[in-house]
């Protein structure tokens, strides 16, 4: 009786995806099936990212143009003296280089 039950259990077992992959029926990419290699995937991902950034910039730019046409657009004057903020930005860019040069000595 026990032998019959064990035989039924063995017949009822179905394949699992891990068994199928282990036998070589699928799984990872191979170069023979025309799939993308890792470098091509990364290049595609970079181009998709660049396209998304360009589309976002175009959407923001077109929204600004449409808003400027409206009657409720408020034009802002530029600051009269942009030199102090420019000097601060330049100094904050150069300061790490100066610090690294002084520490190396």
Coordinates of N, CA, C and O in Angstrom, one line a residue, residues 18-67:
X18 N 12.5 26.1 -11.7 CA 13.9 25.9 -11.3 C 14.4 24.5 -11.9 O 15.5 24.5 -12.4
X19 N 13.5 23.5 -12.0 CA 14.0 22.3 -12.6 C 14.2 22.4 -14.1 O 15.1 21.9 -14.7
X20 N 13.3 23.2 -14.7 CA 13.4 23.4 -16.1 C 14.7 24.2 -16.5 O 15.3 23.9 -17.4
X21 N 15.0 25.2 -15.7 CA 16.2 26.0 -15.9 C 17.4 25.1 -15.7 O 18.4 25.2 -16.4
X22 N 17.3 24.3 -14.7 CA 18.5 23.4 -14.3 C 18.8 22.5 -15.5 O 19.9 22.1 -15.7
X23 N 17.8 22.1 -16.2 CA 18.0 21.1 -17.3 C 18.4 21.9 -18.6 O 18.6 21.3 -19.6
X24 N 18.5 23.2 -18.6 CA 19.0 23.9 -19.7 C 17.9 24.4 -20.7 O 18.1 24.6 -21.8
X25 N 16.6 24.5 -20.2 CA 15.5 24.9 -21.1 C 15.3 26.4 -21.0 O 14.3 26.9 -21.6
X26 N 16.0 27.1 -20.3 CA 15.7 28.6 -20.2 C 16.7 29.2 -19.2 O 17.7 28.6 -18.8
X27 N 16.3 30.4 -18.8 CA 17.1 31.0 -17.8 C 17.8 32.2 -18.4 O 17.3 33.0 -19.2
X28 N 19.1 32.3 -18.2 CA 19.9 33.5 -18.6 C 20.0 33.7 -20.1 O 19.5 32.9 -20.9
X29 N 20.6 34.8 -20.4 CA 20.8 35.2 -21.8 C 21.9 34.3 -22.4 O 22.9 34.1 -21.8
X30 N 21.8 34.0 -23.6 CA 22.9 33.4 -24.4 C 23.1 34.3 -25.6 O 22.3 35.0 -26.1
X31 N 24.3 34.2 -26.1 CA 24.7 35.0 -27.3 C 24.1 34.5 -28.6 O 24.2 35.1 -29.6
X32 N 23.6 33.2 -28.5 CA 23.1 32.6 -29.7 C 21.7 33.0 -30.1 O 21.3 32.8 -31.3
X33 N 20.9 33.5 -29.2 CA 19.5 33.7 -29.5 C 19.2 35.2 -29.9 O 18.1 35.6 -30.0
X34 N 20.3 36.0 -30.2 CA 20.1 37.3 -30.6 C 19.7 38.3 -29.5 O 19.2 39.4 -29.8
X35 N 19.9 37.9 -28.3 CA 19.6 38.9 -27.2 C 20.6 40.0 -27.1 O 21.7 39.9 -27.6
X36 N 20.3 41.0 -26.3 CA 21.2 42.1 -26.1 C 22.3 41.6 -25.1 O 22.1 40.9 -24.1
X37 N 23.5 42.1 -25.4 CA 24.6 41.9 -24.4 C 24.5 43.0 -23.4 O 23.8 44.0 -23.5
X38 N 25.3 42.9 -22.3 CA 25.2 43.8 -21.2 C 25.6 45.2 -21.6 O 24.9 46.2 -21.2
X39 N 26.6 45.4 -22.5 CA 26.9 46.7 -22.9 C 25.8 47.4 -23.7 O 25.6 48.6 -23.6
X40 N 25.2 46.6 -24.6 CA 24.1 47.1 -25.4 C 22.9 47.5 -24.5 O 22.2 48.5 -24.8
X41 N 22.7 46.8 -23.4 CA 21.6 47.1 -22.5 C 21.9 48.4 -21.8 O 21.0 49.2 -21.7
X42 N 23.1 48.6 -21.3 CA 23.4 49.8 -20.7 C 23.4 51.0 -21.6 O 22.9 52.1 -21.2
X43 N 23.8 50.8 -22.8 CA 23.7 51.9 -23.8 C 22.3 52.3 -24.1 O 21.9 53.5 -24.1
X44 N 21.4 51.3 -24.2 CA 20.0 51.6 -24.4 C 19.4 52.3 -23.2 O 18.6 53.2 -23.3
X45 N 19.8 51.9 -22.0 CA 19.3 52.5 -20.8 C 19.7 54.0 -20.7 O 18.9 54.8 -20.3
X46 N 21.0 54.3 -21.1 CA 21.4 55.6 -21.1 C 20.6 56.5 -22.1 O 20.2 57.6 -21.8
X47 N 20.4 55.9 -23.3 CA 19.6 56.7 -24.3 C 18.2 56.9 -23.8 O 17.6 57.9 -24.1
X48 N 17.6 55.9 -23.2 CA 16.2 56.1 -22.7 C 16.2 57.2 -21.6 O 15.3 58.0 -21.5
X49 N 17.2 57.2 -20.7 CA 17.3 58.2 -19.7 C 17.5 59.6 -20.3 O 16.9 60.6 -19.9
X50 N 18.4 59.7 -21.3 CA 18.6 61.0 -22.0 C 17.3 61.4 -22.7 O 16.9 62.6 -22.6
X51 N 16.6 60.5 -23.3 CA 15.3 60.9 -23.9 C 14.3 61.4 -22.9 O 13.6 62.4 -23.1
X52 N 14.2 60.8 -21.7 CA 13.3 61.2 -20.7 C 13.7 62.6 -20.2 O 12.8 63.4 -19.9
X53 N 15.0 62.9 -20.0 CA 15.4 64.2 -19.6 C 15.0 65.3 -20.6 O 14.6 66.3 -20.3
X54 N 15.3 64.9 -21.9 CA 14.9 65.9 -23.0 C 13.4 66.2 -23.0 O 13.0 67.3 -23.1
X55 N 12.6 65.1 -22.8 CA 11.2 65.3 -22.9 C 10.7 66.1 -21.7 O 9.8 67.0 -21.8
X56 N 11.3 65.9 -20.5 CA 11.0 66.7 -19.3 C 11.3 68.2 -19.5 O 10.6 69.1 -19.2
X57 N 12.5 68.4 -20.1 CA 12.9 69.8 -20.4 C 12.0 70.5 -21.4 O 11.6 71.6 -21.2
X58 N 11.6 69.7 -22.4 CA 10.7 70.3 -23.4 C 9.3 70.6 -22.8 O 8.7 71.6 -23.1
X59 N 8.8 69.7 -21.9 CA 7.6 69.9 -21.2 C 7.6 71.2 -20.3 O 6.7 72.0 -20.3
X60 N 8.7 71.3 -19.6 CA 8.8 72.5 -18.7 C 8.9 73.8 -19.5 O 8.3 74.8 -19.2
X61 N 9.7 73.7 -20.6 CA 9.9 74.9 -21.5 C 8.6 75.3 -22.1 O 8.2 76.5 -22.2
X62 N 7.8 74.3 -22.6 CA 6.6 74.6 -23.3 C 5.6 75.2 -22.3 O 4.8 76.1 -22.6
X63 N 5.6 74.7 -21.0 CA 4.7 75.2 -20.0 C 5.0 76.6 -19.7 O 4.1 77.5 -19.5
X64 N 6.3 77.0 -19.7 CA 6.7 78.3 -19.4 C 6.3 79.3 -20.5 O 5.7 80.4 -20.3
X65 N 6.4 78.8 -21.8 CA 6.0 79.6 -22.9 C 4.5 79.9 -22.8 O 4.0 81.0 -23.0
X66 N 3.7 78.8 -22.5 CA 2.3 78.9 -22.5 C 1.9 79.9 -21.3 O 1.0 80.7 -21.5
X67 N 2.6 79.8 -20.2 CA 2.2 80.6 -19.1 C 2.6 82.1 -19.3 O 1.9 83.0 -18.9

